[in-house]
Coordinates of N, CA and C and ligand atoms in Angstrom, one line a residue:
M13 N 42.0 140.4 -163.0 CA 41.2 140.5 -161.0 C 41.9 139.7 -160.1
K14 N 43.4 140.5 -159.4 CA 44.2 139.8 -158.2 C 43.3 139.5 -156.9
A15 N 43.1 138.5 -155.4 CA 42.7 138.8 -154.7 C 43.4 137.6 -153.7
E16 N 44.2 138.0 -152.9 CA 45.1 137.0 -151.6 C 43.4 136.0 -152.0
P17 N 44.3 134.6 -151.5 CA 43.6 133.8 -151.0 C 42.7 133.4 -150.8
S18 N 43.0 134.3 -149.1 CA 42.0 133.6 -148.0 C 41.0 134.8 -147.9
A19 N 41.3 136.0 -149.0 CA 40.4 137.3 -149.4 C 39.3 136.4 -149.9
Q20 N 39.7 135.9 -150.5 CA 38.7 134.2 -152.3 C 37.6 133.9 -151.1
L21 N 38.5 132.9 -149.9 CA 37.8 131.8 -149.3 C 37.0 133.2 -148.1
R22 N 36.8 134.4 -148.3 CA 35.9 134.8 -147.0 C 34.7 134.8 -148.2
L23 N 34.8 135.0 -149.6 CA 33.7 134.9 -150.2 C 32.5 133.7 -150.1
L24 N 33.3 132.7 -149.6 CA 32.1 131.8 -149.5 C 31.4 131.8 -148.6
E25 N 32.6 133.0 -147.6 CA 31.4 132.5 -146.1 C 30.7 133.7 -146.7
L26 N 30.8 134.6 -147.4 CA 30.1 136.0 -147.6 C 28.7 135.2 -148.2
Q27 N 29.1 133.9 -149.4 CA 28.0 133.6 -150.0 C 27.0 132.7 -149.2
E28 N 27.1 132.0 -148.2 CA 26.8 131.5 -147.2 C 25.5 132.0 -146.6
V29 N 26.1 133.6 -146.2 CA 25.1 134.8 -145.2 C 24.5 135.1 -146.4
D30 N 24.9 136.0 -147.3 CA 23.4 135.9 -148.6 C 22.8 135.2 -149.0
A31 N 23.0 133.7 -148.9 CA 22.1 133.1 -149.2 C 21.0 132.7 -148.4
R32 N 21.4 132.4 -147.2 CA 20.6 132.5 -145.9 C 20.2 133.1 -145.2
V33 N 20.1 134.6 -145.5 CA 19.3 135.8 -145.1 C 17.9 136.0 -147.2
D34 N 19.0 135.8 -148.2 CA 17.3 135.4 -149.7 C 16.9 134.6 -149.3
Q35 N 16.9 133.0 -148.4 CA 16.2 132.6 -147.8 C 15.1 132.6 -147.1
L36 N 15.2 133.6 -146.1 CA 14.6 133.6 -144.7 C 13.5 135.4 -145.9
R37 N 14.3 135.9 -146.5 CA 13.4 137.2 -147.0 C 12.6 136.2 -148.6
H38 N 12.8 135.0 -148.8 CA 11.7 134.0 -149.8 C 10.4 134.2 -149.0
Q39 N 11.5 133.4 -147.7 CA 10.3 132.4 -146.3 C 8.9 133.2 -146.1
K40 N 9.8 134.9 -145.6 CA 8.2 136.0 -144.9 C 7.5 136.2 -146.6
A41 N 8.5 136.7 -147.8 CA 7.4 137.2 -148.5 C 5.8 135.6 -149.0
N42 N 6.6 134.9 -149.0 CA 5.7 133.7 -148.9 C 5.2 132.6 -147.7
L43 N 4.7 134.2 -146.7 CA 4.4 132.4 -145.5 C 3.0 131.7 -146.3
P44 N 2.7 130.9 -145.8 CA 1.1 130.6 -146.3 C 0.7 130.9 -145.2
Q45 N 0.4 131.5 -145.1 CA -0.9 132.4 -144.3 C -1.2 133.4 -144.8
T46 N -0.2 134.1 -145.8 CA -0.4 135.3 -146.7 C -1.8 134.3 -148.4
A47 N -1.4 133.1 -148.3 CA -2.8 132.7 -149.3 C -3.3 132.6 -148.6
E48 N -3.8 132.3 -147.0 CA -5.1 131.5 -146.9 C -5.3 132.7 -146.3
I49 N -5.6 133.8 -145.6 CA -6.0 135.1 -145.8 C -5.9 136.0 -147.4
A50 N -5.6 135.6 -147.8 CA -6.4 136.2 -149.4 C -7.4 135.4 -149.4
A51 N -7.8 133.8 -149.8 CA -8.4 133.0 -149.5 C -9.7 133.3 -148.8
L52 N -10.2 133.6 -147.8 CA -10.5 134.2 -146.5 C -11.2 136.1 -146.8
T53 N -10.2 136.4 -147.0 CA -10.8 137.9 -147.4 C -11.9 137.5 -149.2
A54 N -11.2 136.6 -150.0 CA -12.4 136.4 -151.1 C -13.3 136.1 -150.4
R55 N -13.6 135.0 -149.3 CA -15.0 134.5 -148.7 C -15.4 135.5 -148.0
R56 N -14.9 136.3 -147.2 CA -15.5 136.9 -146.1 C -16.3 138.3 -147.3
T57 N -16.1 138.4 -148.5 CA -16.2 139.3 -149.5 C -17.6 139.0 -150.2
E58 N -17.6 137.7 -150.4 CA -18.6 136.7 -150.7 C -19.6 137.1 -149.5
T59 N -19.9 136.4 -148.5 CA -20.4 136.2 -147.7 C -21.6 137.1 -147.5
Q60 N -20.9 139.0 -147.8 CA -20.9 139.7 -147.3 C -22.2 139.9 -148.3
G61 N -21.9 139.3 -149.7 CA -22.7 139.9 -150.8 C -23.8 139.3 -150.1
W62 N -23.6 137.4 -150.0 CA -25.2 137.4 -150.3 C -26.0 137.5 -148.4
I63 N -25.2 138.1 -147.8 CA -26.0 138.9 -146.5 C -26.9 140.0 -147.1
R64 N -26.1 140.5 -148.2 CA -26.9 141.5 -148.3 C -28.2 141.3 -149.2
D65 N -27.9 140.2 -150.0 CA -29.6 139.3 -150.9 C -30.2 139.3 -150.1
E66 N -29.8 137.8 -148.5 CA -30.2 137.6 -148.0 C -31.7 138.7 -147.0
Q67 N -30.2 140.1 -146.7 CA -31.2 140.6 -145.3 C -32.6 141.9 -146.4
I68 N -32.3 141.8 -148.2 CA -33.0 142.2 -148.5 C -34.3 141.3 -148.8
K69 N -34.3 140.1 -148.6 CA -35.1 139.1 -149.0 C -36.0 138.8 -147.6
V70 N -35.4 139.4 -146.4 CA -36.0 139.6 -145.1 C -36.8 140.6 -144.9
D71 N -36.4 141.7 -145.7 CA -36.4 143.1 -144.8 C -38.5 143.4 -146.3
D72 N -38.0 142.5 -147.5 CA -39.0 142.3 -148.7 C -40.4 141.8 -147.9
L73 N -40.5 140.4 -147.3 CA -41.3 139.3 -146.6 C -41.9 140.2 -145.8
T74 N -40.7 141.0 -144.4 CA -41.7 141.1 -143.7 C -42.7 142.6 -144.0
A75 N -42.3 143.2 -145.2 CA -43.4 144.1 -145.8 C -43.8 143.6 -145.9
V76 N -44.0 142.4 -146.9 CA -45.5 141.9 -147.3 C -46.3 141.4 -146.1
Q77 N -45.8 140.8 -145.6 CA -46.1 139.7 -144.2 C -46.7 140.9 -143.3
E78 N -46.2 142.9 -142.9 CA -47.3 143.5 -142.1 C -48.3 143.8 -143.6
Q79 N -47.9 143.3 -144.7 CA -48.9 144.3 -145.3 C -50.5 142.9 -144.9
A80 N -50.1 142.0 -145.2 CA -50.9 140.8 -144.9 C -52.0 141.1 -143.2
D81 N -50.8 141.0 -142.1 CA -51.6 141.3 -141.2 C -52.3 142.0 -141.1
R82 N -52.3 143.6 -142.3 CA -53.2 144.8 -142.1 C -53.8 144.3 -142.8
D83 N -54.2 143.5 -143.8 CA -54.8 143.4 -144.4 C -56.4 142.3 -143.8
V84 N -55.5 141.4 -143.0 CA -56.7 140.8 -142.1 C -57.5 141.6 -141.2
E85 N -57.1 142.4 -140.6 CA -56.9 143.2 -139.6 C -58.4 143.6 -140.2
Q86 N -58.0 144.2 -141.4 CA -59.0 145.4 -141.9 C -60.6 145.0 -142.2
V87 N -60.5 143.2 -142.6 CA -61.6 142.3 -142.9 C -62.5 142.0 -141.2
K88 N -61.3 141.7 -140.7 CA -61.9 141.2 -139.7 C -63.0 142.3 -138.8
A89 N -62.4 144.0 -138.9 CA -63.0 144.5 -138.2 C -65.0 145.4 -138.9
R90 N -64.3 145.2 -140.5 CA -65.0 145.0 -141.0 C -66.7 144.2 -140.4
R91 N -65.7 143.1 -140.2 CA -67.0 141.7 -140.0 C -67.3 142.1 -138.1
K92 N -66.6 142.5 -137.8 CA -67.3 142.8 -136.6 C -68.1 143.7 -136.3
R93 N -67.7 145.2 -136.7 CA -68.8 146.2 -137.2 C -70.5 145.1 -137.9
D94 N -70.4 144.4 -139.3 CA -71.2 143.8 -138.9 C -72.1 143.0 -138.3
Q95 N -71.1 142.3 -137.6 CA -71.9 141.1 -136.4 C -72.1 141.8 -135.3
D96 N -71.8 142.9 -135.2 CA -72.6 144.2 -134.1 C -73.9 145.0 -134.5
R97 N -73.7 144.8 -135.7 CA -75.0 145.8 -136.3 C -76.0 144.7 -135.4
I98 N -75.5 143.5 -136.2 CA -76.7 142.5 -136.1 C -77.4 142.4 -134.4
D99 N -75.8 142.3 -134.0 CA -76.5 141.9 -132.4 C -77.1 142.7 -131.9
A100 N -76.9 143.7 -132.2 CA -77.5 145.5 -131.1 C -78.7 145.2 -132.3
G101 N -79.3 144.1 -133.3 CA -81.2 144.3 -134.1 C -80.7 145.5 -134.3
L102 N -80.3 146.0 -135.3 CA -80.3 147.7 -135.8 C -80.8 146.8 -136.8
I103 N -80.5 145.5 -137.6 CA -81.1 145.0 -138.9 C -82.2 144.4 -138.7
G104 N -83.3 145.6 -139.1 CA -84.6 145.0 -138.3 C -85.2 144.0 -139.6
N105 N -85.0 144.7 -141.2 CA -85.4 144.1 -142.7 C -84.6 142.7 -142.7
P106 N -85.7 141.6 -142.9 CA -85.5 140.2 -142.6 C -84.4 140.2 -143.8
K107 N -84.6 140.7 -145.3 CA -84.3 140.1 -146.8 C -82.5 140.9 -146.2
D108 N -82.2 142.1 -146.0 CA -81.4 143.1 -145.6 C -80.4 141.9 -144.7
L109 N -81.5 141.1 -143.7 CA -80.2 140.3 -142.4 C -80.0 139.0 -142.8
E110 N -80.4 138.4 -144.1 CA -80.5 137.5 -144.8 C -79.7 137.9 -145.6
R111 N -79.1 139.0 -146.1 CA -77.3 140.0 -146.9 C -77.0 139.8 -146.4
M112 N -76.9 140.1 -145.1 CA -76.0 140.9 -144.1 C -74.9 139.0 -143.5
Q113 N -76.0 138.1 -143.4 CA -74.8 137.3 -143.1 C -74.4 136.2 -144.1
H114 N -74.8 136.4 -145.6 CA -74.3 136.3 -146.1 C -73.0 137.0 -147.0
E115 N -72.8 138.1 -146.3 CA -71.6 139.2 -146.0 C -71.0 138.8 -145.0
L116 N -71.2 138.4 -144.5 CA -70.5 137.7 -142.7 C -69.9 136.1 -142.9
E117 N -70.2 135.2 -144.3 CA -69.8 133.8 -144.8 C -68.5 134.2 -145.6
S118 N -69.0 135.3 -146.4 CA -67.7 135.6 -147.8 C -66.8 136.1 -146.4
L119 N -67.1 137.1 -145.8 CA -66.0 137.7 -145.0 C -64.7 137.0 -144.3
D120 N -66.0 135.7 -143.6 CA -65.1 134.5 -142.8 C -64.1 133.8 -143.7
R121 N -64.6 133.0 -144.8 CA -63.4 132.7 -146.2 C -63.0 134.0 -146.6
R122 N -63.0 135.3 -147.0 CA -61.5 135.7 -147.0 C -60.8 135.9 -145.6
I123 N -60.5 135.9 -144.5 CA -60.1 135.7 -143.3 C -59.7 134.5 -143.2
S124 N -60.1 134.1 -143.7 CA -59.5 132.4 -143.9 C -57.9 132.3 -145.2
T125 N -58.7 132.7 -145.9 CA -57.8 132.8 -147.1 C -56.4 133.1 -146.4
L126 N -56.9 135.1 -146.5 CA -55.8 136.0 -146.2 C -54.4 135.4 -144.9
E127 N -55.7 135.2 -144.2 CA -54.6 133.7 -142.7 C -53.9 133.3 -143.6
D128 N -54.5 132.4 -144.2 CA -53.3 130.9 -144.8 C -51.9 131.8 -145.9
E129 N -52.7 133.0 -146.3 CA -51.7 133.0 -147.7 C -50.8 133.9 -146.2
E130 N -51.4 134.3 -145.1 CA -50.0 135.0 -144.0 C -49.1 134.2 -143.4
L131 N -49.4 133.1 -142.7 CA -49.0 132.1 -142.6 C -48.3 131.7 -143.1
E132 N -48.3 131.7 -144.8 CA -46.9 130.9 -145.6 C -46.2 132.0 -145.6
V133 N -46.5 133.2 -145.9 CA -46.2 134.6 -145.8 C -44.4 134.2 -144.3
M134 N -45.4 134.6 -143.5 CA -44.3 133.8 -142.1 C -43.8 133.1 -142.1
E135 N -43.6 131.4 -142.6 CA -43.0 130.3 -142.3 C -41.6 131.0 -143.5
R136 N -42.1 131.4 -144.8 CA -40.5 132.3 -145.8 C -39.8 132.9 -144.9
L137 N -40.5 134.2 -144.2 CA -39.9 135.1 -143.5 C -38.6 134.7 -142.4
E138 N -39.8 133.6 -141.6 CA -38.4 133.3 -140.9 C -37.5 132.0 -141.2
Q139 N -38.0 131.7 -142.5 CA -36.4 130.4 -143.3 C -35.2 131.9 -143.7
A140 N -36.1 132.7 -144.2 CA -34.8 133.8 -144.8 C -34.2 133.9 -143.1
Q141 N -34.8 134.5 -142.5 CA -34.1 134.8 -141.2 C -33.2 133.9 -140.7
T142 N -33.3 132.9 -140.5 CA -32.8 131.0 -140.1 C -31.0 131.9 -141.1
G143 N -31.7 131.7 -142.7 CA -30.3 131.9 -143.4 C -29.6 132.9 -143.3
L144 N -30.4 133.8 -142.6 CA -29.8 135.7 -142.7 C -28.6 135.0 -141.4
A145 N -29.3 134.5 -139.8 CA -28.4 134.1 -139.2 C -27.0 133.9 -139.2
Q146 N -27.4 132.1 -140.1 CA -26.2 131.7 -140.2 C -25.3 132.2 -141.3
L147 N -25.6 132.4 -142.0 CA -24.4 133.6 -142.7 C -24.0 134.8 -141.8
R148 N -24.2 135.1 -141.2 CA -23.8 136.1 -139.9 C -22.5 135.5 -139.1
S149 N -23.8 134.7 -138.6 CA -22.0 133.4 -137.8 C -21.4 132.6 -138.5
D150 N -21.6 132.3 -140.0 CA -19.9 132.6 -140.6 C -19.8 133.7 -141.7
L151 N -19.9 134.1 -141.3 CA -19.1 135.9 -141.4 C -18.4 136.4 -140.1
D152 N -19.0 135.9 -139.0 CA -17.8 135.6 -137.0 C -17.1 135.1 -137.8
E153 N -17.3 133.5 -137.6 CA -16.1 133.1 -138.0 C -15.2 133.3 -138.9
V154 N -15.7 133.5 -140.0 CA -14.3 134.0 -141.1 C -13.4 135.0 -139.9
D155 N -14.4 135.7 -139.6 CA -13.6 136.9 -138.9 C -12.9 136.4 -137.8
R156 N -12.8 135.9 -137.0 CA -12.4 134.7 -135.9 C -11.2 134.4 -136.8
Q157 N -11.2 133.6 -137.7 CA -9.6 132.7 -138.6 C -9.1 134.2 -139.3
L158 N -9.8 135.0 -139.6 CA -8.5 135.9 -140.1 C -8.3 136.4 -139.0
D159 N -8.7 136.7 -138.2 CA -7.7 137.8 -136.5 C -6.5 136.7 -136.9
A160 N -6.3 135.5 -136.4 CA -6.1 134.5 -135.5 C -4.8 134.4 -137.3
L161 N -4.5 134.0 -137.6 CA -3.8 134.3 -139.6 C -3.4 135.5 -139.4
T162 N -3.7 136.7 -138.9 CA -3.1 137.6 -139.6 C -2.0 137.3 -137.7
T163 N -2.7 137.1 -136.4 CA -1.3 137.2 -135.4 C -0.8 136.3 -136.2
E164 N -1.1 135.2 -136.3 CA 0.5 134.7 -136.7 C 1.5 134.4 -137.8
R165 N 0.9 135.6 -138.8 CA 1.4 135.8 -139.9 C 2.5 136.9 -139.3
E166 N 2.1 137.9 -138.5 CA 2.3 139.4 -137.7 C 3.6 138.4 -136.4
E167 N 3.7 137.5 -136.4 CA 4.8 136.8 -135.1 C 5.6 135.8 -135.9
Q168 N 5.4 135.8 -137.0 CA 6.5 134.4 -138.0 C 6.6 136.0 -138.5
T169 N 6.1 136.7 -140.0 CA 7.6 138.2 -140.0 C 8.1 138.7 -139.0
A170 N 8.2 138.7 -137.4 CA 8.7 139.6 -136.9 C 10.2 138.3 -136.5
A171 N 9.8 136.9 -135.6 CA 10.3 136.7 -136.1 C 11.3 136.2 -137.1
L172 N 11.2 136.1 -138.4 CA 11.7 135.8 -139.5 C 12.9 136.9 -139.8
E173 N 12.0 139.1 -139.0 CA 12.9 139.8 -139.6 C 13.8 139.9 -138.3
E174 N 13.6 139.1 -137.7 CA 14.8 139.0 -136.5 C 16.0 138.0 -136.8
R175 N 15.3 137.3 -137.6 CA 16.6 136.1 -137.8 C 17.5 136.7 -139.0
I176 N 16.4 138.0 -139.6 CA 16.7 138.2 -140.9 C 18.4 139.2 -140.6
G177 N 17.9 140.3 -139.2 CA 19.1 140.7 -138.5 C 20.4 140.3 -138.3
E178 N 19.7 138.9 -137.4 CA 21.3 138.1 -136.9 C 21.9 137.5 -138.3
T179 N 21.5 137.4 -139.2 CA 22.1 136.8 -140.3 C 23.4 137.8 -140.8
G180 N 22.6 138.9 -140.8 CA 22.8 139.9 -142.1 C 24.1 140.8 -141.0
E181 N 24.0 140.0 -139.6 CA 25.2 141.4 -139.0 C 26.4 140.6 -139.4
R182 N 26.9 139.3 -139.6 CA 27.2 138.5 -139.7 C 28.3 138.6 -140.8
R183 N 27.6 140.1 -140.8 CA 28.6 140.5 -143.0 C 29.5 140.9 -142.7
A184 N 28.9 142.3 -141.8 CA 30.7 143.2 -142.0 C 31.7 143.0 -141.9
P185 N 31.3 141.9 -140.5 CA 33.0 141.7 -140.4 C 34.0 141.1 -141.5
I186 N 33.0 140.0 -142.3 CA 33.6 139.3 -143.8 C 34.0 140.0 -145.1
V187 N 32.9 141.0 -145.0 CA 33.1 141.7 -146.3 C 34.0 143.2 -145.9
A188 N 34.3 143.3 -144.8 CA 35.7 144.1 -144.1 C 36.8 142.9 -144.9
A189 N 37.1 141.9 -145.0 CA 38.3 141.5 -145.3 C 38.5 141.1 -146.9
I190 N 37.6 141.8 -147.2 CA 37.3 140.9 -148.9 C 37.5 142.3 -149.7
P191 N 38.8 142.5 -150.2 CA 39.2 143.9 -151.8 C 37.7 144.3 -152.0
D192 N 37.5 145.8 -152.4 CA 36.1 146.5 -153.9 C 35.9 145.6 -154.1
D193 N 36.9 145.6 -155.1 CA 36.9 145.2 -156.7 C 36.3 143.9 -156.7
L194 N 36.4 143.2 -155.8 CA 36.2 141.6 -155.7 C 34.6 141.7 -156.0
L195 N 34.9 141.7 -154.1 CA 33.2 142.4 -153.7 C 32.0 143.2 -154.6
A196 N 32.9 143.6 -155.5 CA 31.7 144.9 -156.4 C 31.3 143.2 -157.4
L197 N 32.5 142.7 -157.9 CA 32.5 141.4 -158.6 C 31.2 140.6 -158.6
Y198 N 31.3 140.2 -157.4 CA 30.6 139.3 -156.6 C 29.1 139.5 -156.1
E199 N 29.0 141.4 -155.7 CA 27.5 141.7 -155.9 C 27.1 141.8 -156.8
K200 N 27.8 142.3 -157.8 CA 27.5 142.1 -159.7 C 27.3 141.2 -160.4
L201 N 27.9 139.6 -159.6 CA 27.3 138.7 -160.3 C 26.1 137.7 -159.7
R202 N 25.7 138.4 -158.4 CA 24.9 137.8 -157.6 C 23.7 138.4 -158.0
T203 N 23.8 139.9 -159.3 CA 22.3 140.2 -159.2 C 21.9 139.2 -160.5
T204 N 22.6 139.1 -160.7 CA 22.2 138.9 -162.6 C 22.4 137.6 -162.5
R205 N 23.2 136.5 -160.9 CA 23.3 135.5 -161.6 C 22.5 134.4 -160.6
N206 N 21.3 134.6 -160.4 CA 20.2 133.9 -159.4 C 21.0 134.0 -157.7
G207 N 21.5 135.0 -157.4 CA 21.5 135.5 -155.8 C 23.0 134.6 -155.4
V208 N 24.1 133.9 -156.7 CA 24.8 132.9 -156.9 C 25.8 133.8 -156.7
G209 N 26.8 134.6 -156.6 CA 28.4 135.3 -157.1 C 29.5 134.9 -157.1
A210 N 29.6 133.4 -156.1 CA 31.0 132.8 -155.9 C 30.3 131.2 -155.7
A211 N 31.3 130.3 -156.2 CA 31.5 129.4 -155.5 C 32.5 128.1 -154.8
L212 N 32.4 127.6 -154.4 CA 34.1 126.6 -155.0 C 34.5 126.0 -155.7
L213 N 35.6 125.2 -156.1 CA 35.9 124.5 -157.1 C 35.8 123.3 -156.3
R214 N 34.8 122.3 -155.9 CA 35.1 120.8 -155.6 C 34.9 120.4 -156.1
A215 N 36.0 118.9 -156.4 CA 36.1 118.0 -157.2 C 36.0 118.1 -158.5
R216 N 36.7 118.8 -159.0 CA 36.4 119.5 -159.7 C 34.7 119.8 -160.8
R217 N 34.1 120.2 -159.6 CA 33.4 120.8 -160.5 C 32.6 122.1 -159.6
C218 N 32.2 122.6 -160.7 CA 31.4 124.3 -160.2 C 30.4 124.2 -159.0
G219 N 30.7 124.8 -158.0 CA 29.6 124.3 -156.9 C 28.4 124.8 -156.6
A220 N 28.7 126.2 -158.1 CA 27.2 126.6 -158.3 C 26.6 125.8 -159.5
C221 N 26.9 125.9 -160.2 CA 26.4 125.1 -162.5 C 26.6 124.5 -162.1
M222 N 27.8 123.8 -161.0 CA 28.0 121.3 -161.1 C 28.0 121.3 -162.4
L223 N 28.4 121.9 -162.9 CA 29.7 121.8 -164.5 C 31.2 121.1 -163.7
T224 N 30.8 119.5 -164.6 CA 32.4 119.5 -164.3 C 33.2 119.5 -165.4
L225 N 34.5 120.2 -164.9 CA 35.4 120.5 -165.0 C 36.3 119.8 -166.3
D226 N 36.6 119.8 -167.8 CA 37.8 118.8 -168.7 C 39.0 119.4 -168.2
A227 N 39.6 118.0 -168.6 CA 41.2 118.2 -168.1 C 42.3 119.2 -168.6
A228 N 41.7 120.0 -169.8 CA 42.0 121.0 -170.5 C 42.4 122.4 -169.1
E229 N 40.7 122.2 -168.9 CA 40.2 123.3 -168.2 C 40.6 123.7 -166.7
L230 N 40.5 123.0 -166.3 CA 41.2 121.9 -164.6 C 43.1 122.2 -165.3
A231 N 43.0 122.0 -166.2 CA 45.0 122.5 -166.3 C 45.6 123.6 -166.7
A232 N 44.7 124.6 -167.2 CA 44.2 126.0 -167.1 C 44.6 126.6 -165.8
I233 N 43.3 126.3 -164.9 CA 43.3 126.9 -163.7 C 44.4 126.7 -162.8
R234 N 45.3 124.8 -163.1 CA 46.4 124.9 -162.2 C 47.7 125.8 -162.4
G235 N 47.2 126.2 -163.9 CA 48.7 126.9 -164.0 C 48.1 128.6 -163.5
R236 N 47.1 128.1 -162.6 CA 46.8 130.5 -162.7 C 47.6 130.6 -162.1
A237 N 47.7 131.6 -160.8 CA 48.3 131.7 -159.5 C 47.4 131.7 -158.5
A238 N 47.8 131.4 -157.1 CA 46.9 131.1 -156.3 C 46.1 132.6 -156.5
D239 N 46.3 133.4 -156.4 CA 46.2 134.7 -156.5 C 45.1 136.1 -157.2
D240 N 45.0 134.7 -158.6 CA 44.3 135.0 -159.0 C 42.5 134.5 -159.3
V241 N 42.4 135.7 -159.1 CA 40.8 135.3 -159.6 C 39.8 134.5 -160.5
V242 N 39.3 133.0 -160.7 CA 39.3 132.6 -161.2 C 37.4 131.9 -161.7
R243 N 37.2 132.5 -163.4 CA 36.0 132.0 -163.4 C 35.7 131.5 -163.8
C244 N 34.0 131.3 -163.6 CA 33.4 129.6 -163.9 C 33.3 129.9 -165.9
E245 N 33.8 128.7 -166.4 CA 33.6 129.0 -168.6 C 32.3 128.6 -167.9
E246 N 31.6 127.8 -168.0 CA 29.9 127.2 -168.2 C 29.4 128.7 -167.3
C247 N 29.1 129.3 -166.1 CA 28.3 129.8 -165.3 C 29.3 131.3 -165.1
S248 N 30.3 132.3 -165.5 CA 31.2 133.2 -165.1 C 31.5 133.7 -163.2
R249 N 30.8 132.9 -162.6 CA 30.4 133.1 -161.3 C 32.5 133.3 -161.1
I250 N 32.2 133.4 -159.6 CA 34.0 133.3 -159.3 C 34.2 132.0 -158.6
L251 N 35.2 131.3 -159.4 CA 35.6 129.8 -158.5 C 37.0 130.1 -157.6
V252 N 37.0 129.7 -156.7 CA 37.8 129.6 -154.8 C 37.8 128.4 -155.3
R253 N 39.2 128.6 -155.2 CA 40.0 126.9 -155.1 C 40.1 126.6 -153.9
N254 N 40.6 125.2 -153.2 CA 40.9 124.8 -151.7 C 41.7 123.9 -152.0
E255 N 41.9 123.2 -151.1 CA 42.6 122.0 -151.1 C 41.2 120.6 -151.7
E256 N 39.7 120.7 -151.5 CA 39.4 120.1 -152.1 C 38.8 120.0 -153.4
S257 N 39.3 121.0 -153.8 CA 39.0 121.4 -155.4 C 39.7 119.9 -156.9
G258 N 40.5 119.2 -155.8 CA 41.3 118.2 -156.9 C 42.2 119.1 -158.1
L259 N 42.6 119.8 -157.9 CA 43.3 119.9 -158.9 C 45.0 119.8 -159.0
Ligands
ZN24 ZN1 30.4 127.7 -163.1

């Protein structure tokens, strides 16, 4: 393949622009916020699961507490009914009265036990409610961080896209100065060789694979016409020659 040396030199400019765009695209695809957002999203899901569990606990304990409250009220009502009958003098028979008083004592013990149980349930309920409130506050904090990170990521993405656009605009005038066949070869090499299609032969080394050319190779290149398109023996990329090539 043949191409004017000036056109070959423009390949180096194109390579620089393309490498810059590739680098910006890589940066855009690997923003640190993306990993942080993924980690926080996982934490959010986990926290939501804990909230569901804790809410079930609160609901269950609330039901137990309400039942305990009804039990206490029921026994208290029975005790009051008995006491009222005694106070109203409705129990005339001393034997009945004695039995009634025994029952009152038994009801008092029952009320005391039920109230202790209710108190214990209320303490557990309070703990569960505190835990639930803490988890909800954790979730709010995660959401706040997610919002901030998402905004940050959007801003950085927009800034990078702008730079990609600006850098890409430099491409058109360079491409216009490169013949189609040379450009096609460069593009093909770029897709198969890690984004690098052309490199400068500088101080006897390929600027892409960094291999130092031996004397025989250098002599062969020295013998080529200036408009010959030279390729690196090692990496096949286009080797552009200039006064720094060491030929
Ligand atoms: Zn090479």
